[in-house]
mmCIF file of C-alpha atoms in Angstrom:
data_model
loop_
_atom_site.group_PDB
_atom_site.id
_atom_site.type_symbol
_atom_site.label_atom_id
_atom_site.label_comp_id
_atom_site.label_asym_id
_atom_site.label_seq_id
_atom_site.Cartn_x
_atom_site.Cartn_y
_atom_site.Cartn_z
ATOM 1 C CA GLY A 8 -49.913 21.590 -49.796
ATOM 2 C CA GLY A 9 -47.049 22.736 -47.806
ATOM 3 C CA TRP A 10 -44.908 20.493 -45.388
ATOM 4 C CA ARG A 11 -45.902 17.945 -42.855
ATOM 5 C CA ASP A 12 -43.798 16.143 -40.306
ATOM 6 C CA GLY A 13 -43.278 12.509 -41.200
ATOM 7 C CA LEU A 14 -45.102 10.025 -38.951
ATOM 8 C CA GLU A 15 -41.805 8.217 -38.403
ATOM 9 C CA SER A 16 -37.989 8.943 -38.341
ATOM 10 C CA ILE A 17 -36.229 9.201 -41.608
ATOM 11 C CA ASN A 18 -34.210 6.442 -40.401
ATOM 12 C CA SER A 19 -36.766 4.094 -39.728
ATOM 13 C CA SER A 20 -37.800 1.472 -42.076
ATOM 14 C CA ALA A 21 -41.477 2.515 -41.446
ATOM 15 C CA GLY A 22 -41.164 5.942 -42.650
ATOM 16 C CA ALA A 23 -42.098 7.027 -46.126
ATOM 17 C CA VAL A 24 -38.631 6.693 -47.586
ATOM 18 C CA GLY A 25 -37.748 3.409 -45.671
ATOM 19 C CA ARG A 26 -41.173 2.008 -46.859
ATOM 20 C CA SER A 27 -40.500 2.843 -50.236
ATOM 21 C CA LEU A 28 -37.312 1.372 -50.583
ATOM 22 C CA LEU A 29 -38.210 -1.649 -48.425
ATOM 23 C CA PRO A 30 -38.531 -4.038 -51.413
ATOM 24 C CA LEU A 31 -34.918 -3.864 -52.227
ATOM 25 C CA TYR A 32 -34.124 -5.519 -48.943
ATOM 26 C CA ARG A 33 -36.967 -8.244 -48.936
ATOM 27 C CA SER A 34 -35.521 -11.660 -49.778
ATOM 28 C CA ASN A 35 -38.452 -12.312 -52.557
ATOM 29 C CA SER A 36 -36.995 -9.436 -54.784
ATOM 30 C CA SER A 37 -37.000 -11.883 -57.740
ATOM 31 C CA GLN A 38 -39.391 -9.855 -60.084
ATOM 32 C CA LEU A 39 -37.583 -6.671 -59.185
ATOM 33 C CA ALA A 40 -35.319 -4.541 -61.099
ATOM 34 C CA PHE A 41 -33.104 -1.741 -59.571
ATOM 35 C CA LEU A 42 -30.016 0.617 -59.967
ATOM 36 C CA LEU A 43 -28.475 2.426 -57.090
ATOM 37 C CA TYR A 44 -26.039 5.257 -57.789
ATOM 38 C CA ASN A 45 -24.391 7.659 -55.687
ATOM 39 C CA ASP A 46 -21.140 9.592 -56.633
ATOM 40 C CA GLN A 47 -20.426 9.030 -52.901
ATOM 41 C CA PRO A 48 -21.440 5.433 -52.398
ATOM 42 C CA PRO A 49 -22.025 3.658 -49.136
ATOM 43 C CA LYS A 50 -18.694 1.839 -49.176
ATOM 44 C CA SER A 51 -15.971 3.686 -50.801
ATOM 45 C CA ARG A 52 -14.984 1.180 -53.565
ATOM 46 C CA ALA A 53 -11.399 1.817 -55.099
ATOM 47 C CA VAL A 54 -12.625 0.205 -58.111
ATOM 48 C CA THR A 55 -13.370 3.283 -59.864
ATOM 49 C CA SER A 56 -12.657 7.145 -59.120
ATOM 50 C CA SER A 57 -16.029 8.781 -58.794
ATOM 51 C CA SER A 58 -14.659 12.356 -59.802
ATOM 52 C CA SER A 59 -15.112 11.858 -63.612
ATOM 53 C CA ARG A 60 -18.493 10.431 -63.036
ATOM 54 C CA GLY A 61 -21.704 12.345 -62.756
ATOM 55 C CA HIS A 62 -22.252 14.333 -59.523
ATOM 56 C CA THR A 63 -25.577 12.474 -59.098
ATOM 57 C CA LYS A 64 -27.391 10.402 -56.802
ATOM 58 C CA GLY A 65 -30.554 8.082 -56.957
ATOM 59 C CA VAL A 66 -32.571 4.932 -57.150
ATOM 60 C CA LEU A 67 -34.256 3.248 -59.951
ATOM 61 C CA LEU A 68 -36.808 0.375 -58.624
ATOM 62 C CA PHE A 69 -39.465 -0.972 -60.588
ATOM 63 C CA ASP A 70 -41.531 -4.484 -61.571
ATOM 64 C CA GLN A 71 -43.177 -5.440 -64.499
ATOM 65 C CA GLU A 72 -46.038 -3.039 -63.798
ATOM 66 C CA GLY A 73 -43.717 0.269 -63.027
ATOM 67 C CA GLY A 74 -42.083 1.741 -60.344
ATOM 68 C CA PHE A 75 -40.118 4.841 -59.202
ATOM 69 C CA TRP A 76 -37.233 6.846 -59.658
ATOM 70 C CA LEU A 77 -35.754 8.592 -56.386
ATOM 71 C CA VAL A 78 -33.727 11.587 -56.948
ATOM 72 C CA HIS A 79 -31.822 12.616 -53.956
ATOM 73 C CA SER A 80 -28.680 14.494 -52.336
ATOM 74 C CA VAL A 81 -27.861 11.915 -49.581
ATOM 75 C CA PRO A 82 -24.113 10.681 -49.531
ATOM 76 C CA ARG A 83 -23.578 6.967 -48.905
ATOM 77 C CA PHE A 84 -27.258 6.119 -49.374
ATOM 78 C CA PRO A 85 -29.092 3.829 -49.665
ATOM 79 C CA PRO A 86 -27.135 0.754 -48.170
ATOM 80 C CA PRO A 87 -26.550 -1.759 -50.778
ATOM 81 C CA VAL A 88 -29.248 -4.679 -50.930
ATOM 82 C CA SER A 89 -26.371 -7.306 -49.273
ATOM 83 C CA SER A 90 -26.787 -5.121 -45.966
ATOM 84 C CA GLY A 91 -30.184 -6.787 -45.913
ATOM 85 C CA THR A 92 -31.903 -3.670 -44.272
ATOM 86 C CA TYR A 93 -32.617 -0.245 -44.745
ATOM 87 C CA SER A 94 -30.669 2.528 -42.862
ATOM 88 C CA TRP A 95 -30.107 5.899 -43.035
ATOM 89 C CA PRO A 96 -26.290 6.844 -42.768
ATOM 90 C CA PRO A 97 -24.870 8.540 -39.761
ATOM 91 C CA ASN A 98 -22.796 11.011 -41.895
ATOM 92 C CA ALA A 99 -26.330 12.553 -43.171
ATOM 93 C CA HIS A 100 -27.803 13.721 -39.744
ATOM 94 C CA THR A 101 -26.154 16.922 -39.683
ATOM 95 C CA TYR A 102 -27.187 18.662 -42.794
ATOM 96 C CA GLY A 103 -30.429 19.101 -44.686
ATOM 97 C CA GLN A 104 -31.171 16.948 -47.811
ATOM 98 C CA THR A 105 -33.812 16.545 -50.373
ATOM 99 C CA LEU A 106 -35.375 13.550 -51.702
ATOM 100 C CA LEU A 107 -38.025 13.480 -54.614
ATOM 101 C CA CYS A 108 -39.621 10.054 -55.391
ATOM 102 C CA VAL A 109 -41.909 9.763 -58.201
ATOM 103 C CA SER A 110 -43.950 6.738 -59.586
ATOM 104 C CA PHE A 111 -43.449 6.061 -63.133
ATOM 105 C CA PRO A 112 -45.342 3.363 -65.656
ATOM 106 C CA LEU A 113 -42.699 0.954 -66.802
ATOM 107 C CA THR A 114 -42.618 2.504 -70.410
ATOM 108 C CA GLN A 115 -40.927 5.949 -68.761
ATOM 109 C CA PHE A 116 -37.692 3.878 -67.565
ATOM 110 C CA LEU A 117 -36.526 3.604 -71.151
ATOM 111 C CA ARG A 118 -36.291 7.706 -71.136
ATOM 112 C CA ILE A 119 -34.913 7.791 -67.726
ATOM 113 C CA GLY A 120 -32.088 5.607 -68.940
ATOM 114 C CA GLU A 121 -31.498 7.855 -71.760
ATOM 115 C CA GLN A 122 -31.159 10.813 -69.251
ATOM 116 C CA LEU A 123 -28.816 8.699 -67.213
ATOM 117 C CA MET A 124 -26.426 8.211 -70.351
ATOM 118 C CA TYR A 125 -26.019 11.894 -70.064
ATOM 119 C CA THR A 126 -25.229 11.997 -66.452
ATOM 120 C CA TYR A 127 -22.782 9.173 -66.250
ATOM 121 C CA PRO A 128 -23.900 7.871 -62.553
ATOM 122 C CA LEU A 129 -21.676 5.709 -60.430
ATOM 123 C CA VAL A 130 -23.826 2.670 -59.919
ATOM 124 C CA TYR A 131 -22.616 0.680 -56.852
ATOM 125 C CA ASP A 132 -25.567 -1.907 -56.770
ATOM 126 C CA HIS A 133 -28.094 -3.200 -59.464
ATOM 127 C CA LYS A 134 -30.272 -6.128 -60.536
ATOM 128 C CA LEU A 135 -31.327 -6.044 -64.283
ATOM 129 C CA GLU A 136 -32.113 -9.359 -65.640
ATOM 130 C CA GLY A 137 -34.162 -11.558 -67.918
ATOM 131 C CA ILE A 138 -37.136 -9.390 -69.393
ATOM 132 C CA PHE A 139 -35.845 -6.236 -67.768
ATOM 133 C CA ALA A 140 -32.566 -6.515 -69.611
ATOM 134 C CA GLN A 141 -34.198 -7.203 -72.749
ATOM 135 C CA LYS A 142 -36.629 -4.298 -72.340
ATOM 136 C CA PHE A 143 -33.903 -1.965 -70.860
ATOM 137 C CA PRO A 144 -30.755 -2.309 -73.001
ATOM 138 C CA VAL A 145 -29.946 1.261 -72.088
ATOM 139 C CA LEU A 146 -29.987 0.557 -68.361
ATOM 140 C CA ALA A 147 -27.552 -2.313 -69.014
ATOM 141 C CA GLU A 148 -25.241 0.263 -70.754
ATOM 142 C CA VAL A 149 -25.357 2.715 -67.764
ATOM 143 C CA ILE A 150 -24.415 -0.254 -65.450
ATOM 144 C CA GLU A 151 -21.611 -1.023 -67.501
ATOM 145 C CA GLY A 152 -20.756 2.537 -67.165
ATOM 146 C CA HIS A 153 -21.315 3.601 -70.933
ATOM 147 C CA HIS A 154 -22.232 7.273 -71.563
ATOM 148 C CA VAL A 155 -22.735 9.589 -74.611
ATOM 149 C CA LEU A 156 -19.725 10.140 -76.598
ATOM 150 C CA HIS A 157 -20.867 13.118 -78.849
ATOM 151 C CA GLU A 158 -22.846 16.198 -78.876
ATOM 152 C CA PRO A 159 -25.443 17.115 -77.803
ATOM 153 C CA TRP A 160 -23.996 17.212 -74.286
ATOM 154 C CA ASN A 161 -27.230 17.896 -72.593
ATOM 155 C CA ASN A 162 -30.973 16.308 -73.073
ATOM 156 C CA SER A 163 -34.420 16.996 -71.900
ATOM 157 C CA VAL A 164 -37.233 14.524 -71.587
ATOM 158 C CA THR A 165 -40.729 14.806 -70.644
ATOM 159 C CA LEU A 166 -41.878 12.212 -68.183
ATOM 160 C CA THR A 167 -45.278 11.363 -67.220
ATOM 161 C CA SER A 168 -45.805 9.772 -63.765
ATOM 162 C CA GLN A 169 -48.252 6.967 -62.868
ATOM 163 C CA ALA A 170 -50.752 9.420 -61.721
ATOM 164 C CA GLY A 171 -50.516 11.242 -64.990
ATOM 165 C CA ALA A 172 -48.553 14.256 -63.887
ATOM 166 C CA THR A 173 -45.868 15.868 -66.134
ATOM 167 C CA PHE A 174 -42.237 16.178 -65.118
ATOM 168 C CA GLN A 175 -39.312 17.532 -67.031
ATOM 169 C CA SER A 176 -36.294 15.896 -66.540
ATOM 170 C CA PHE A 177 -32.812 18.079 -67.577
ATOM 171 C CA ALA A 178 -29.607 16.083 -67.877
ATOM 172 C CA LYS A 179 -26.083 17.041 -68.724
ATOM 173 C CA SER A 180 -23.006 15.431 -69.470
ATOM 174 C CA GLY A 181 -19.648 16.648 -67.908
ATOM 175 C CA LYS A 182 -18.453 17.821 -71.727
ATOM 176 C CA PHE A 183 -21.276 20.204 -71.385
ATOM 177 C CA GLY A 184 -18.851 22.534 -69.589
ATOM 178 C CA ASP A 185 -21.193 24.989 -68.071
ATOM 179 C CA ASP A 186 -23.586 25.281 -64.855
ATOM 180 C CA LEU A 187 -26.684 23.620 -65.178
ATOM 181 C CA TYR A 188 -28.799 26.473 -64.064
ATOM 182 C CA SER A 189 -27.147 29.577 -65.635
ATOM 183 C CA GLY A 190 -25.935 27.788 -68.847
ATOM 184 C CA TRP A 191 -29.238 25.934 -69.439
ATOM 185 C CA LEU A 192 -32.151 25.559 -67.229
ATOM 186 C CA ALA A 193 -33.172 29.026 -66.482
ATOM 187 C CA ALA A 194 -33.227 29.838 -70.211
ATOM 188 C CA ALA A 195 -35.317 26.569 -70.883
ATOM 189 C CA LEU A 196 -37.800 27.230 -68.090
ATOM 190 C CA GLY A 197 -37.789 31.032 -69.256
ATOM 191 C CA ARG A 198 -37.927 31.742 -65.374
ATOM 192 C CA ASP A 199 -35.537 33.492 -62.925
ATOM 193 C CA LEU A 200 -34.440 30.844 -60.251
ATOM 194 C CA GLN A 201 -33.395 30.893 -56.843
ATOM 195 C CA VAL A 202 -31.171 28.015 -56.373
ATOM 196 C CA GLN A 203 -30.261 25.990 -53.115
ATOM 197 C CA PHE A 204 -27.365 23.978 -53.220
ATOM 198 C CA TRP A 205 -24.191 23.098 -50.925
ATOM 199 C CA PRO A 206 -21.672 25.908 -50.944
ATOM 200 C CA LYS A 207 -19.078 24.499 -48.992
ATOM 201 C CA SER A 208 -17.040 23.624 -52.025
ATOM 202 C CA PRO A 209 -14.454 25.439 -53.884
ATOM 203 C CA GLY A 210 -15.083 27.772 -56.917
ATOM 204 C CA VAL A 211 -19.033 28.418 -55.789
ATOM 205 C CA LEU A 212 -20.370 30.423 -58.501
ATOM 206 C CA PRO A 213 -21.891 33.727 -57.425
ATOM 207 C CA SER A 214 -25.864 34.577 -58.423
ATOM 208 C CA ASN A 215 -25.752 35.700 -62.168
ATOM 209 C CA CYS A 216 -27.813 38.338 -63.767
ATOM 210 C CA SER A 217 -25.829 38.704 -66.853
ATOM 211 C CA GLY A 218 -28.665 37.201 -69.056
ATOM 212 C CA THR A 219 -32.202 37.427 -69.496
ATOM 213 C CA GLN A 220 -33.041 35.369 -66.152
ATOM 214 C CA GLN A 221 -31.568 35.918 -62.853
ATOM 215 C CA ILE A 222 -29.912 32.924 -60.958
ATOM 216 C CA LEU A 223 -29.736 33.481 -57.460
ATOM 217 C CA ASP A 224 -27.931 31.655 -54.765
ATOM 218 C CA VAL A 225 -30.152 30.981 -51.827
ATOM 219 C CA THR A 226 -28.028 31.699 -48.653
ATOM 220 C CA GLN A 227 -31.156 30.722 -45.980
ATOM 221 C CA THR A 228 -33.917 28.466 -45.860
ATOM 222 C CA SER A 229 -36.702 28.761 -43.698
ATOM 223 C CA PHE A 230 -39.771 26.637 -43.040
ATOM 224 C CA PRO A 231 -43.211 28.513 -42.588
ATOM 225 C CA GLY A 232 -45.109 28.521 -38.971
ATOM 226 C CA PRO A 233 -44.015 29.640 -35.724
ATOM 227 C CA ALA A 234 -41.987 26.258 -35.219
ATOM 228 C CA GLY A 235 -40.498 26.116 -38.725
ATOM 229 C CA PRO A 236 -36.694 25.934 -38.423
ATOM 230 C CA ALA A 237 -34.729 28.137 -40.290
ATOM 231 C CA PHE A 238 -30.921 27.697 -41.595
ATOM 232 C CA ASN A 239 -28.193 28.659 -43.672
ATOM 233 C CA ALA A 240 -27.076 27.224 -47.000
ATOM 234 C CA THR A 241 -23.946 26.121 -45.422
ATOM 235 C CA GLU A 242 -26.042 23.709 -43.161
ATOM 236 C CA ASP A 243 -28.108 22.436 -46.083
ATOM 237 C CA HIS A 244 -26.682 19.594 -48.435
ATOM 238 C CA SER A 245 -30.179 19.814 -50.722
ATOM 239 C CA LYS A 246 -30.098 20.712 -54.257
ATOM 240 C CA TRP A 247 -33.197 22.558 -55.416
ATOM 241 C CA CYS A 248 -34.598 25.407 -57.081
ATOM 242 C CA VAL A 249 -37.644 27.204 -57.679
ATOM 243 C CA ALA A 250 -38.844 30.102 -59.943
ATOM 244 C CA PRO A 251 -39.999 32.797 -57.856
ATOM 245 C CA GLU A 252 -42.881 33.906 -60.087
ATOM 246 C CA GLY A 253 -43.927 30.373 -60.333
ATOM 247 C CA PRO A 254 -44.676 27.998 -61.737
ATOM 248 C CA TRP A 255 -41.510 25.836 -61.609
ATOM 249 C CA ALA A 256 -39.561 23.727 -58.881
ATOM 250 C CA CYS A 257 -37.013 21.249 -59.387
ATOM 251 C CA VAL A 258 -35.196 18.946 -57.227
ATOM 252 C CA GLY A 259 -31.939 17.163 -58.280
ATOM 253 C CA ASP A 260 -28.154 16.597 -58.374
ATOM 254 C CA MET A 261 -26.082 19.759 -58.847
ATOM 255 C CA ASN A 262 -24.283 22.438 -57.069
ATOM 256 C CA ARG A 263 -23.347 25.835 -58.504
ATOM 257 C CA ASN A 264 -19.406 25.610 -58.634
ATOM 258 C CA ALA A 265 -16.827 25.655 -61.040
ATOM 259 C CA GLY A 266 -16.177 21.894 -61.024
ATOM 260 C CA GLU A 267 -19.480 20.533 -61.482
ATOM 261 C CA GLU A 268 -19.658 22.506 -64.715
ATOM 262 C CA HIS A 269 -17.332 19.427 -65.944
ATOM 263 C CA ARG A 270 -19.487 16.870 -63.919
ATOM 264 C CA GLY A 271 -22.724 15.196 -65.461
ATOM 265 C CA GLY A 272 -25.869 15.628 -63.404
ATOM 266 C CA GLY A 273 -29.371 16.976 -63.730
ATOM 267 C CA THR A 274 -32.669 17.996 -62.043
ATOM 268 C CA LEU A 275 -36.195 16.855 -62.131
ATOM 269 C CA CYS A 276 -38.684 19.659 -62.663
ATOM 270 C CA ALA A 277 -42.509 20.150 -62.633
ATOM 271 C CA GLN A 278 -45.074 22.893 -62.876
ATOM 272 C CA LEU A 279 -47.334 21.365 -60.000
ATOM 273 C CA PRO A 280 -48.852 24.085 -57.775
ATOM 274 C CA ALA A 281 -48.422 21.923 -54.590
ATOM 275 C CA LEU A 282 -44.697 21.661 -55.490
ATOM 276 C CA TRP A 283 -44.105 25.201 -56.192
ATOM 277 C CA LYS A 284 -45.979 26.154 -52.990
ATOM 278 C CA ALA A 285 -44.010 23.750 -51.121
ATOM 279 C CA PHE A 286 -40.872 25.191 -52.170
ATOM 280 C CA ARG A 287 -41.335 28.659 -52.784
ATOM 281 C CA PRO A 288 -41.939 29.840 -49.127
ATOM 282 C CA LEU A 289 -38.679 28.062 -48.085
ATOM 283 C CA VAL A 290 -36.564 30.703 -49.672
ATOM 284 C CA LYS A 291 -35.887 33.229 -46.931
ATOM 285 C CA ALA A 292 -32.440 35.001 -48.263
ATOM 286 C CA TRP A 293 -30.409 35.000 -51.287
ATOM 287 C CA GLN A 294 -27.178 36.501 -52.549
ATOM 288 C CA PRO A 295 -27.989 39.507 -54.645
ATOM 289 C CA CYS A 296 -26.288 39.840 -58.112
ATOM 290 C CA GLY A 297 -22.900 41.536 -57.879
ATOM 291 C CA GLU A 298 -22.225 40.735 -54.417
ATOM 292 C CA GLU A 299 -19.568 37.889 -54.173
ATOM 293 C CA ASP A 300 -18.535 36.279 -51.029
ATOM 294 C CA GLY A 301 -16.003 38.523 -49.308
ATOM 295 C CA ALA A 302 -16.694 41.463 -51.451
#
């Protein structure tokens, strides 16, 4: 359990992220299907405004056996397939980021597609041909920019990974009109939550203790051990939360601010002891309830 240094740098195609995404950039990708989505795509395309789209970043990559869902917080990542090579964007060198990669059997991508209909992602690169287009019409709809048009405006599904682990995906539409964490997730999990998010945005929501569960904004993160770095949330673009009493930990898309109450997005949660034990000790400080910035 816990955290280990990667054997390679994050910008190396030999690192864990680079190796996972390598099939995208191989010339023999004919048997693959993929969706790359990001509200801040690698090349800002003037085709569509991303502000109405979900605040959501990720990769679906699969073949006829199955594949993975990579949920992440990295702007302008990963590079489009036409670039021919994996790289880590220069804009992502400064701040902390999260990437959660889970392998799933092929059948689960139907359920993942349903979730993307709620989050309304900006798909900037894709391949969904032949048998994949037939099997996953919902993903074709996601690629075309379709999304849910009627209530309910949120949906949770259980996903079973390739290794048999259970994950719970929470997805909300912009029409949900509330904070993911205080408006739904904490009550759904029945747990207090400590939430790490990017606080350098307008209308940040303070810690919320008005309901049964407390939603506490993390202000400082610290990796355990003598050499473990500590840094403030203002240096950390990652989006995750943990139930301090256990057993839940989630990695996802959303910040806690007024604007994102009206954007699609979600989070992927699990009750895996290894995941909880990795994230729980990271929380070094949080904003107590009733203490807004500048108060």
